Coordinates of C-alpha atoms (C1' of nucleotides) in Angstrom, one line a residue:
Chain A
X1 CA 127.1 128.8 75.0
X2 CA 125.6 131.8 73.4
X3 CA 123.0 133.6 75.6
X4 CA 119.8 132.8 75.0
X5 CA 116.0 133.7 75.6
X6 CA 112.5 132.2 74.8
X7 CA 110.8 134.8 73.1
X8 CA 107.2 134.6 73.6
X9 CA 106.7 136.5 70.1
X10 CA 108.3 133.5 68.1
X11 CA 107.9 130.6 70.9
X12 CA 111.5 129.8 70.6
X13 CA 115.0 130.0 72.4
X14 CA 116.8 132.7 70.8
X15 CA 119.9 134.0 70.8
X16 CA 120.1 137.5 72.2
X17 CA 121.6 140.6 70.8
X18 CA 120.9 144.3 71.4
X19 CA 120.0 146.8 69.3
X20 CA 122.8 149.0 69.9
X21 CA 125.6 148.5 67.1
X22 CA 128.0 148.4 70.0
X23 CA 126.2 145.4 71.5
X24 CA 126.4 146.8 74.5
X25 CA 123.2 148.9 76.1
X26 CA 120.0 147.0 76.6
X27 CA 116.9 148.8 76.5
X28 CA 114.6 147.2 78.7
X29 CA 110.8 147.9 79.3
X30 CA 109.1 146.2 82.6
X31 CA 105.6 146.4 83.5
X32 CA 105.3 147.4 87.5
X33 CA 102.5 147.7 89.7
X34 CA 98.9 149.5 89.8
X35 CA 99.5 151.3 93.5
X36 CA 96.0 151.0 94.7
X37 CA 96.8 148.5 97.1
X38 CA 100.2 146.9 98.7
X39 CA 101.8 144.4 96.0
X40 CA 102.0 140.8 96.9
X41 CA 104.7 138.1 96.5
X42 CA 103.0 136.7 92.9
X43 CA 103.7 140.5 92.0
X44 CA 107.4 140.1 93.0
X45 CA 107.7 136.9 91.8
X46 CA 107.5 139.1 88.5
X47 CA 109.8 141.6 89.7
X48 CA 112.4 139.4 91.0
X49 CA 112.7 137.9 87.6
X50 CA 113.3 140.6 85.8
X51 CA 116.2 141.4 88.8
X52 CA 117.8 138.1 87.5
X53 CA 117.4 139.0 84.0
X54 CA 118.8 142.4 85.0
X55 CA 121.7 141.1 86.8
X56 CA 122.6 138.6 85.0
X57 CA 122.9 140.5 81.7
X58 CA 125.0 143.4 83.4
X59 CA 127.3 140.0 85.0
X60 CA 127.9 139.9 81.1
X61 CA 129.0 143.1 80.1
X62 CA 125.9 144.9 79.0
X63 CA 124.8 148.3 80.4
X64 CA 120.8 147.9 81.1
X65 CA 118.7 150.4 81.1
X66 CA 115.7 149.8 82.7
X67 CA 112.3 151.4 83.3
X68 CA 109.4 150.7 85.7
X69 CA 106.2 152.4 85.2
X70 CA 103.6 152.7 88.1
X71 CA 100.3 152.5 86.9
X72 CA 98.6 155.4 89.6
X73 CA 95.5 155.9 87.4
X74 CA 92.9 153.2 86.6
X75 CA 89.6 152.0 88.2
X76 CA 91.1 150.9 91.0
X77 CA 92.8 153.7 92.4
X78 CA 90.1 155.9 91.4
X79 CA 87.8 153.9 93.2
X80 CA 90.3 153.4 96.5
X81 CA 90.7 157.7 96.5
X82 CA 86.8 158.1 96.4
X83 CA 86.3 155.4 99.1
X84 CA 88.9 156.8 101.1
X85 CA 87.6 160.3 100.2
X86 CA 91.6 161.6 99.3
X87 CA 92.7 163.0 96.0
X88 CA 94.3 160.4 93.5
X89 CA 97.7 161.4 94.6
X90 CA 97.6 161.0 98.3
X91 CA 95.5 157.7 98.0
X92 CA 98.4 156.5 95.8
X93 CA 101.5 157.8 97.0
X94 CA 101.7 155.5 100.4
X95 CA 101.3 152.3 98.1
X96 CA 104.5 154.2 95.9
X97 CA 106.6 154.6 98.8
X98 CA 105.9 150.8 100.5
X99 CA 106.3 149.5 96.9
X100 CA 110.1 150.8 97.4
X101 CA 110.6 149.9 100.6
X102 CA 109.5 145.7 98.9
X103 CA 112.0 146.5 96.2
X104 CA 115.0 147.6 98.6
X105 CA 113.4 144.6 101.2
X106 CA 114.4 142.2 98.2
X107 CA 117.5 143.4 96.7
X108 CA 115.6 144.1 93.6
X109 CA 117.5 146.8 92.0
X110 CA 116.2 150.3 91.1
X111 CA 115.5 150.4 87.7
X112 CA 117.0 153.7 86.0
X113 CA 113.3 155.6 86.0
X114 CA 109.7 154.7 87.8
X115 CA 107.6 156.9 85.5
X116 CA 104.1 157.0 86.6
X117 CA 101.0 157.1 84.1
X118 CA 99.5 160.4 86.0
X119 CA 103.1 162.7 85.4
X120 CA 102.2 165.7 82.8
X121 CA 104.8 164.9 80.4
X122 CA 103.4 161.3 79.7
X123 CA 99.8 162.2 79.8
X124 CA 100.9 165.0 77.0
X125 CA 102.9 161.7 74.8
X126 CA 99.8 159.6 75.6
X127 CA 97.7 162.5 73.8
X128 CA 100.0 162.4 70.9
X129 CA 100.2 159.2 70.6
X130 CA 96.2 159.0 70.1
X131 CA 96.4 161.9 68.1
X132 CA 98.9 159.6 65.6
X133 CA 96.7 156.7 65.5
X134 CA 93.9 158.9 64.7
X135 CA 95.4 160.8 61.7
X136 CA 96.3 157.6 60.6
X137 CA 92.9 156.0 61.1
X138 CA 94.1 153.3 63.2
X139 CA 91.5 154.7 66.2
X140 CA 88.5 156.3 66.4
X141 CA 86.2 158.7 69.2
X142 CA 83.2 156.4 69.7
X143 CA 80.0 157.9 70.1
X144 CA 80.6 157.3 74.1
X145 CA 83.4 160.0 73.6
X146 CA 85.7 157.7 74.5
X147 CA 89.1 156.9 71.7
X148 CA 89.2 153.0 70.5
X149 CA 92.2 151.4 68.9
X150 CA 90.7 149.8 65.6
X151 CA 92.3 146.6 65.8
X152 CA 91.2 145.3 62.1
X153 CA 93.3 148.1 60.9
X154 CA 96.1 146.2 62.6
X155 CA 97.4 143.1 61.0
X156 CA 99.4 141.6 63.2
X157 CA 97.1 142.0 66.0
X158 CA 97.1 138.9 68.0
X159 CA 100.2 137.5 66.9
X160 CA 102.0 137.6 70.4
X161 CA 99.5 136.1 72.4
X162 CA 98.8 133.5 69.4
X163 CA 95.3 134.2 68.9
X164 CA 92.6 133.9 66.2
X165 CA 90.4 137.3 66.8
X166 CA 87.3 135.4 65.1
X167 CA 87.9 132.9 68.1
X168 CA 87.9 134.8 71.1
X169 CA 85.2 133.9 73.6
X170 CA 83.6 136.6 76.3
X171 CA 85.0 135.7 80.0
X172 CA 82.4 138.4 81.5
X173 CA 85.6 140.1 83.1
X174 CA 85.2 143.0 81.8
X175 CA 81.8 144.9 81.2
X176 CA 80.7 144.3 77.3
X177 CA 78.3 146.7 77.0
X178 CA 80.3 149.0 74.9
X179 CA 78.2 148.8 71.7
X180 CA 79.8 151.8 70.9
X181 CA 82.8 150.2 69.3
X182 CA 83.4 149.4 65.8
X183 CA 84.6 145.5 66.4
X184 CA 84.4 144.2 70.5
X185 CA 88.2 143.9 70.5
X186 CA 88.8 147.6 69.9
X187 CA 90.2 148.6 73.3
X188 CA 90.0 152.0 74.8
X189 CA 93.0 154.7 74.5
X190 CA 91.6 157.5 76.1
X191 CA 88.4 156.8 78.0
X192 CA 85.5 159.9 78.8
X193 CA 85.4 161.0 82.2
X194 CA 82.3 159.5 83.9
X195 CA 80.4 160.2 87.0
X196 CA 82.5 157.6 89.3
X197 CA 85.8 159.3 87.5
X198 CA 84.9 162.0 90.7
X199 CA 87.6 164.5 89.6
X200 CA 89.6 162.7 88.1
X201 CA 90.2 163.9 84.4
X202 CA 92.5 165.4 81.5
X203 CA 91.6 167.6 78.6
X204 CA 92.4 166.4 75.5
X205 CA 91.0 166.8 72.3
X206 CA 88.7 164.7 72.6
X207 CA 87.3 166.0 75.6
X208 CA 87.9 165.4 79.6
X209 CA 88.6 161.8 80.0
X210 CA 91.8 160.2 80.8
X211 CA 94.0 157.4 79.7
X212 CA 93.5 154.0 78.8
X213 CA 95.5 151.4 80.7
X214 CA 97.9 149.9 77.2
X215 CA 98.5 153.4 76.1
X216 CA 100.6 154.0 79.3
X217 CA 103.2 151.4 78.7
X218 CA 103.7 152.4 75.2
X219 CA 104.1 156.1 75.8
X220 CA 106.7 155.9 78.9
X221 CA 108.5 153.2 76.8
X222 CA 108.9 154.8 73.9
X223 CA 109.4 158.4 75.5
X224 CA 112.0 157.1 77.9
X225 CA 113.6 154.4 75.9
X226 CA 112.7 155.0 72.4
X227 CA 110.7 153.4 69.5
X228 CA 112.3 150.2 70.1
X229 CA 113.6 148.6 72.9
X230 CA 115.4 145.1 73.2
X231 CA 113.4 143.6 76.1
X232 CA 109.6 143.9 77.4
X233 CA 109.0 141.8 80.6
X234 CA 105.8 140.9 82.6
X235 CA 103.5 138.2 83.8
X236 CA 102.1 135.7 80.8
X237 CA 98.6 137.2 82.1
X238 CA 100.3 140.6 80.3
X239 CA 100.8 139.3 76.9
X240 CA 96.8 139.3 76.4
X241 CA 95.7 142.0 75.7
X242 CA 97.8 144.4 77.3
X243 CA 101.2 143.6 76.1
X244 CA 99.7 142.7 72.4
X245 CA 97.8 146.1 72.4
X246 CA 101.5 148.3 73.4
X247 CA 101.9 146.5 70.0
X248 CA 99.9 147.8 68.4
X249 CA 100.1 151.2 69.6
X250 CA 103.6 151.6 69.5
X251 CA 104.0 150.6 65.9
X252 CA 101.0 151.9 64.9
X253 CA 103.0 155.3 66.2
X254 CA 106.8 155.0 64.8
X255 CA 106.1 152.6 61.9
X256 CA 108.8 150.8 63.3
X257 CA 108.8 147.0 63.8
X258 CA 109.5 145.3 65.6
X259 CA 109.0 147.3 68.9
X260 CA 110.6 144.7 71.1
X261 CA 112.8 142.5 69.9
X262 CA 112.3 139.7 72.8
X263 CA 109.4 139.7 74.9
X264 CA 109.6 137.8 78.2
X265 CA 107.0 136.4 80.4
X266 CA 107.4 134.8 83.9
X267 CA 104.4 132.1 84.8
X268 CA 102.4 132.9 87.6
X269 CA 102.9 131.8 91.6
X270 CA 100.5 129.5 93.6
X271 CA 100.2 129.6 97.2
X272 CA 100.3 126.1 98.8
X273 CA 98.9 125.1 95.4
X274 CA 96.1 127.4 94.8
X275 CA 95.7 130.7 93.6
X276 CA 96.5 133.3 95.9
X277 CA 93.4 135.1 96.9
X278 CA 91.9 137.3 100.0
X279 CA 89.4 134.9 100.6
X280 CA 91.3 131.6 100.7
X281 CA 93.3 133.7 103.3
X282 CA 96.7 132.7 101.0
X283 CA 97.0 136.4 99.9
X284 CA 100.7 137.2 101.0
X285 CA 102.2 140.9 100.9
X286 CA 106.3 141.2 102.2
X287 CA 105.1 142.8 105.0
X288 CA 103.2 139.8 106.6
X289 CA 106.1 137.7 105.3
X290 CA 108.5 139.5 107.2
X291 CA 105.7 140.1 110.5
X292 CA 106.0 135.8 110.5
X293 CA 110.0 136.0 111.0
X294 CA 111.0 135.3 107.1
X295 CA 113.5 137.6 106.0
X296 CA 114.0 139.6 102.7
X297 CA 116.5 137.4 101.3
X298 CA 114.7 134.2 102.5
X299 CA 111.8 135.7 100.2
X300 CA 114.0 136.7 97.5
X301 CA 115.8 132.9 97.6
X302 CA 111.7 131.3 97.3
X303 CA 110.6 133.5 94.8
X304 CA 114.3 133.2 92.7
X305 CA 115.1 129.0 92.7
X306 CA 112.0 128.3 90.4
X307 CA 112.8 128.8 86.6
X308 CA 111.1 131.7 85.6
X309 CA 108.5 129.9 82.9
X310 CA 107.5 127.3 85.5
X311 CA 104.6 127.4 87.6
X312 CA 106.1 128.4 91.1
X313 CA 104.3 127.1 94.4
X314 CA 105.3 129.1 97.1
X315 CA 104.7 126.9 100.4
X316 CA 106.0 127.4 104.0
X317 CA 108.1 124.7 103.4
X318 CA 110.0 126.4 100.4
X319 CA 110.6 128.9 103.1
X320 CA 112.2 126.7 105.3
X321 CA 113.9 125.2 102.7
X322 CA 115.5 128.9 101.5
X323 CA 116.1 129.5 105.0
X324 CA 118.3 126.2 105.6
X325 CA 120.0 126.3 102.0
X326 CA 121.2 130.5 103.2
X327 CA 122.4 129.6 106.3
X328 CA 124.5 126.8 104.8
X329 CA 125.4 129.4 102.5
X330 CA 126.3 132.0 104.9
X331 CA 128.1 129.5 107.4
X332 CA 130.4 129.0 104.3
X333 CA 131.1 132.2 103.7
X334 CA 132.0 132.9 107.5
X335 CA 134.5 129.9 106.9
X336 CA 135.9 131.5 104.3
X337 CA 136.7 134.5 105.5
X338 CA 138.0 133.6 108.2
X339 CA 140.3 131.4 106.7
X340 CA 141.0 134.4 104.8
X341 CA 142.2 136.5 107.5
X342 CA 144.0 134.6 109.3
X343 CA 146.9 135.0 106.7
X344 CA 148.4 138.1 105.7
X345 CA 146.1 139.3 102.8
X346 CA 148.1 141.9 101.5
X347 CA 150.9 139.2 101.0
X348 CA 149.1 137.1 98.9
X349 CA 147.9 137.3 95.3
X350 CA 144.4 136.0 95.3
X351 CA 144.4 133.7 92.0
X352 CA 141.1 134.1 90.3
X353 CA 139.1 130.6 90.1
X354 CA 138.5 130.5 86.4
X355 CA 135.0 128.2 86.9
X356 CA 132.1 130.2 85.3
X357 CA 129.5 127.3 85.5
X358 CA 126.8 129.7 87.0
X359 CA 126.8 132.0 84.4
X360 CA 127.0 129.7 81.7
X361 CA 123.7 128.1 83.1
X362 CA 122.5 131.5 83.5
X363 CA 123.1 132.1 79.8
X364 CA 120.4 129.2 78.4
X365 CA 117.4 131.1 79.5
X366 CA 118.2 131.9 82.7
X367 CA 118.5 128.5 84.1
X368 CA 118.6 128.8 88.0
X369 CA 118.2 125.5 89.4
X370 CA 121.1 124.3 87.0
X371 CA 123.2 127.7 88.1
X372 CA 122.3 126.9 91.8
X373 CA 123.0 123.2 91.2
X374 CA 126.5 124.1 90.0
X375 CA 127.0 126.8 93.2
X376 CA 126.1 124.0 96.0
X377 CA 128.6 121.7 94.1
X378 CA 131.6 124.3 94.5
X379 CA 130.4 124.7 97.7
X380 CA 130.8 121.3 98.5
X381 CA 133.9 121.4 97.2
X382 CA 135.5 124.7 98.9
X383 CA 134.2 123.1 101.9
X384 CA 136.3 120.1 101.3
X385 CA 139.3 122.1 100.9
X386 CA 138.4 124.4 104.5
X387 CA 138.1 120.6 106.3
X388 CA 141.6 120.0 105.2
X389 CA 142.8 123.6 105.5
X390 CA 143.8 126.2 102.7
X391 CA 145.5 128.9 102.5
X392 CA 144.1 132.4 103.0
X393 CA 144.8 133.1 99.2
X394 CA 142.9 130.7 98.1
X395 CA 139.6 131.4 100.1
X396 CA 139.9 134.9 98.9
X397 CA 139.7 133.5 95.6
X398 CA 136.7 131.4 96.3
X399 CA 135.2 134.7 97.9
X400 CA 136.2 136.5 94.6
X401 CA 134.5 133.7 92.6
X402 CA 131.2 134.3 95.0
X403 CA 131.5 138.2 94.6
X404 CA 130.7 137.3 91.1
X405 CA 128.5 135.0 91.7
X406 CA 126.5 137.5 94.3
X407 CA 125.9 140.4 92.1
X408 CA 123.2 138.0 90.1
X409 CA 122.3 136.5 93.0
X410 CA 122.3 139.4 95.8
X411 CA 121.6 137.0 98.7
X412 CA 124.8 137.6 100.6
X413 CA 123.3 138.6 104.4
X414 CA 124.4 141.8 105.5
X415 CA 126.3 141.5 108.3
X416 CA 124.8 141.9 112.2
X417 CA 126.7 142.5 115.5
X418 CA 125.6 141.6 118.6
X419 CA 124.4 143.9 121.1
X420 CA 125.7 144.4 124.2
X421 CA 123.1 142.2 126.1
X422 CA 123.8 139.2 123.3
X423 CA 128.0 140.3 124.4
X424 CA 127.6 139.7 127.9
X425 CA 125.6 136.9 127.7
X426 CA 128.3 134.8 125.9
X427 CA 130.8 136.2 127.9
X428 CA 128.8 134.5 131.0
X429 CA 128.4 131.4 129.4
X430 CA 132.3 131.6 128.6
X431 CA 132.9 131.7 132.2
X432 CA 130.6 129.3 132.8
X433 CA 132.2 126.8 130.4
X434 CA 135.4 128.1 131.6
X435 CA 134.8 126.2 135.5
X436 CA 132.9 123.4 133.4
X437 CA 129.7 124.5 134.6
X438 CA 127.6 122.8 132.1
X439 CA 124.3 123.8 133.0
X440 CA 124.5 127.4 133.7
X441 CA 126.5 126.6 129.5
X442 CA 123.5 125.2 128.2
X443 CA 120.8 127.3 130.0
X444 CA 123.0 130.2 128.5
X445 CA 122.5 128.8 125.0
X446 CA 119.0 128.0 125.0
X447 CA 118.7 131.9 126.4
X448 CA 120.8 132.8 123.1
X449 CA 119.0 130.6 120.7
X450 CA 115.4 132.1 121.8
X451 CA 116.9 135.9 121.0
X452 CA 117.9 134.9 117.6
X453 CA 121.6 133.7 117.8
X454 CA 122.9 130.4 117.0
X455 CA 126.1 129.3 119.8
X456 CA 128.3 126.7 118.7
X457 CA 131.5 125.3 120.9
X458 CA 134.8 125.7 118.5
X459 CA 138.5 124.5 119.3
X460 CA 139.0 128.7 119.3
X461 CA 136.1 128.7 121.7
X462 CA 132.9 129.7 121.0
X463 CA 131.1 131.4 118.2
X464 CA 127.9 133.3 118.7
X465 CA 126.3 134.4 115.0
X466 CA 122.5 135.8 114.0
X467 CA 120.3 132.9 113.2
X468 CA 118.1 134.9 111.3
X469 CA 119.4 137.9 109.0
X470 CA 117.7 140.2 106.7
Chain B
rG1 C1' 86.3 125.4 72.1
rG2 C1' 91.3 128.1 71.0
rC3 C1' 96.3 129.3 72.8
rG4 C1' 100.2 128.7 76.5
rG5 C1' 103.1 126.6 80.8
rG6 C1' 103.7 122.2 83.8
rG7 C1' 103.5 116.7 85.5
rU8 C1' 111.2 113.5 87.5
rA9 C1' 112.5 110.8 95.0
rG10 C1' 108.6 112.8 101.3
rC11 C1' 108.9 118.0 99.4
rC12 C1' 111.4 121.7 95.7
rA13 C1' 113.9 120.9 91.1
rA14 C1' 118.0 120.3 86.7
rG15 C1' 118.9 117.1 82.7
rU16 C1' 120.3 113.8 78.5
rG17 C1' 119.0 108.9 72.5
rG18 C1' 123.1 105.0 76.4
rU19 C1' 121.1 104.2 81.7
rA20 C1' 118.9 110.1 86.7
rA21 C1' 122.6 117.4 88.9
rG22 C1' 121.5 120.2 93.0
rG23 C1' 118.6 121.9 97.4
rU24 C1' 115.6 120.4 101.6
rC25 C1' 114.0 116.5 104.9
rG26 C1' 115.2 111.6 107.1
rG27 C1' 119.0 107.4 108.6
rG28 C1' 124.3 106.2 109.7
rG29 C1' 129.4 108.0 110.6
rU30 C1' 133.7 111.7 111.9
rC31 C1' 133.9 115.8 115.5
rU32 C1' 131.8 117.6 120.4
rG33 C1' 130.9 117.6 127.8
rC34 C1' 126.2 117.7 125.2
rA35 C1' 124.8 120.1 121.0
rA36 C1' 125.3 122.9 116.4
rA37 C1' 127.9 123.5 111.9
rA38 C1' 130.9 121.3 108.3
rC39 C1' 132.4 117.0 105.9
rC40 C1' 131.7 111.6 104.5
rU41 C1' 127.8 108.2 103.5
rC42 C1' 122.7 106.0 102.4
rU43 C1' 117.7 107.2 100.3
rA44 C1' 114.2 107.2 92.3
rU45 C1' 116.0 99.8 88.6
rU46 C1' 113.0 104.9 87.6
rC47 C1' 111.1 110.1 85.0
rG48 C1' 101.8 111.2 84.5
rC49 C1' 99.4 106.9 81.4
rG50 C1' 99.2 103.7 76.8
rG51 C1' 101.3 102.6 72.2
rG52 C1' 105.3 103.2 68.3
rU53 C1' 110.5 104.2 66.3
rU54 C1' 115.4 102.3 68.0
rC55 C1' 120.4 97.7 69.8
rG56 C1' 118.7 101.2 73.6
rA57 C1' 113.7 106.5 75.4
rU58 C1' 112.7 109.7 80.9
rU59 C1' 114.7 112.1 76.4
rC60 C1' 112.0 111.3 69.5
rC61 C1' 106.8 110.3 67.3
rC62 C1' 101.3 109.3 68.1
rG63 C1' 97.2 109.1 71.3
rC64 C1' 95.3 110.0 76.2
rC65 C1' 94.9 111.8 81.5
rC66 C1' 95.8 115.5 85.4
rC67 C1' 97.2 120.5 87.4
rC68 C1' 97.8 125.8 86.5
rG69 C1' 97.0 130.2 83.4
rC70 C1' 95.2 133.4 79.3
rC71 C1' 91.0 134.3 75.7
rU72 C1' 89.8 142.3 75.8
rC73 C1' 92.3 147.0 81.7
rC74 C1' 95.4 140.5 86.9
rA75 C1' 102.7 140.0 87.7

RNA sequence: GGCGGGGUAGCCAAGUGGUAAGGUCGGGGUCUGCAAAACCUCUAUUCGCGGGUUCGAUUCCCGCCCCCGCCUCCA
């Protein structure tokens, strides 16, 4: 089956193809976080789709290149530095750094540039950019001072998100006392610098101010990808208006449409069926996640299994679920390898198992529970074959067939020795099994089992392994 | 009011015009000093509700109900 995405532009599956004549770079544009506080798991929800999406299309040839931005300028940082009495950069360079330590915690992979909003170069592209729409009358400098994109000037305005203008109703969200613009919908590109801005400002020609939130995206895009790019990724709260105005800007810019050829958007997470919020006490950052025992890849595992357009409720038991469904996982992989090495590897010729099932679901819109679906069947199945015994050529070839497998999914546990203490204290119970002193055995296990490590009584004697791993 | 997404077993979740993948939990079995793991096996006469089309619908059509989101700076 050809690969396939559902384009939130046209509402329909379709079938993907890149720019590039070769067909083989993708430009890809994803929205990242506003660093004025620690990102939570409904922000990584985001950002472990777009991992999928990532890996899956390099599993299929194509060379991706990604950027990030980090939105370090907006009301909400400005507001955190004044609070915490810092400048803009210290108050947002902590939330930078833990925001990389959450992408490395869940095997997200570094896209190929993390520009932020507040970097010289971009505020100098954002400038131009304005200056653009202005020559071309597609914004205007209100009598606030502030620059507003003039959305009646721009037709297709509203197609993305699917909405009649004349229709839209006021949710109070955002302050509507701007009677300075032209229609209500004109949103700000560059807004005036105003008493709370504290110090924070840019000149431009327009005066001190500094930039609107939508002008951001579509001047890192287009200066670090181009004026078109192939994919543009977010949460569906991001196709209105943000993603709809980088529309706007961007081909109000280049002339150039369409300025993403497939936009994507992943459907937001619940917590234990509500929305997640600080005062429901539901608010979950990685950090806490991890503080309750969960590891990184037990995270990644919840946040992955749910199709990306569906709803996903994350629940304690959906952790425990991921964490059952890994160690199965990784108790098969120990079998294989060490069927695997108890042959002569360099002898053998590993015979690659043709089944590409997973990435065949992955190809119809990225279809995880159908890819998984297929994995746990093969597992079922090389399990059969360890029960009856194989070869040590053929579990490398079901260990080549996960390698694949594993690059999309990147939930393979890295591996973790015992310390000494864990050492001697299976050696002990060894002896102790050795005079059949079952006890002092047990007592030894239990002991085990409360630092972490799962013992379990083979005909090759016993096997101590990490319960937990990150 | 407009526009989306979703409603399939205790829970999570694929899927198809021809009779329901997979995960997890639970029961039984093999194995084990006991356990654990793995494997085998059982667990939805049924897919939100009501009509219609059809030899046959969970799947197509019509109407309705419920949950979640967006409607101008939330992933």
């Amino acid at each position: 089956m050809a690969l396939r995405f559902f384009n939130t532009y046209s509402r329909e599956l379709e079938e993907f193809h890149p720019l590039d004549p070769e067909g083989k770079i993708v430009k890809m544009y994803t929205c990242g976080p506003t660093v004025y506080s620690r990102a939570h798991i409904g922000n990584f929800r985001a950002y472990v789709f777009e991992d999928l999406l990532q890996r899956h299309l390099e599993a299929r040839g194509f060379a991706v290149h990604r950027v990030m931005n980090l939105t370090d300028v907006d009301d909400k940082t400005i507001r955190g530095s004044r609070a915490g009495n810092l400048p803009l950069q210290e108050f947002t360079a902590p939330f930078k750094e833990a925001f990389y330590q959450d992408l490395e915690t869940l095997q997200i992979e570094m896209a190929g540039a993390f520009p932020a909003a507040t970097e010289e170069r971009y505020i100098a592209a954002m400038i131009a950019m304005i200056s653009t729409l202005i020559e071309r009358e597609l914004a205007y400098q209100a009598d606030d001072k502030s620059v507003y994109y003039r959305i009646n000037r721009f037709p297709k305005y509203g197609q993305l998100a699917h909405f009649d203008l004349a229709e839209l109703r006021p949710t109070g969200r955002v302050k509507s006392d701007e009677y300075d613009k032209e229609h209500v919908g004109d949103f700000a590109l560059w807004k005036a610098w105003a008493e709370e801005d504290g110090d924070v400002g840019w000149k431009s020609p327009w005066g001190r101010g500094r930039p609107g939130w939508h002008i951001e995206c579509s001047a890192m895009a287009m200066s670090l990808l181009g004026e078109q790019l192939d994919i543009h990724c977010g949460g569906v709260d991001n196709i209105f208006p943000h993603h709809e105005a980088e529309i706007a800007q961007s081909e109000g810019c280049s002339g150039k449409a369409p300025f993403v050829r497939y936009w994507l958007h992943c459907a937001h997470l619940l917590v234990e069926g509500q929305k997640m919020s600080k005062s429901l006490g539901n608010f979950h950052t990685l950090p806490d996640l991890l503080a309750k025992g969960y590891s990184g890849r037990e995270v990644r595992y919840s946040l992955l299994r749910v199709h990306y357009r569906a709803p996903l409720n994350f629940t304690w038991d959906g952790l425990e679920e991921a964490r059952q469904s890994l160690a199965r996982l990784d108790e098969w992989l120990r079998r294989l390898w060490e069927a695997a090495r108890a042959g002569n590897l360099q002898a053998h010729q590993a015979k690659t198992i043709a089944d590409d099932g997973f990435a065949a679901a992955l190809d119809d819109d990225l279809n995880i529970s159908a890819a998984l679906g297929h994995l746990f069947e093969q597992i079922r199945e090389s399990n059969r074959e360890l029960d009856t015994g194989i070869d040590s050529a053929r579990a490398l070839s079901w260990l080549e067939w996960w390698g694949r497998i594993n690059s999309v999914l990147a939930l393979e546990a890295t591996e973790t020795k015992p310390n000494e203490q864990i050492v001697r204290m299976a050696e002990e119970r060894a002896r102790a099994r050795g005079t059949r002193d079952w006890k002092k055995s047990d007592e030894l296990r239990d002991a085990l089992n409360a630092l972490g490590w799962d013992v379990r009584d083979t005909k090759d004697g016993q096997l101590v392994t990490p319960r937990v791993r990150a």
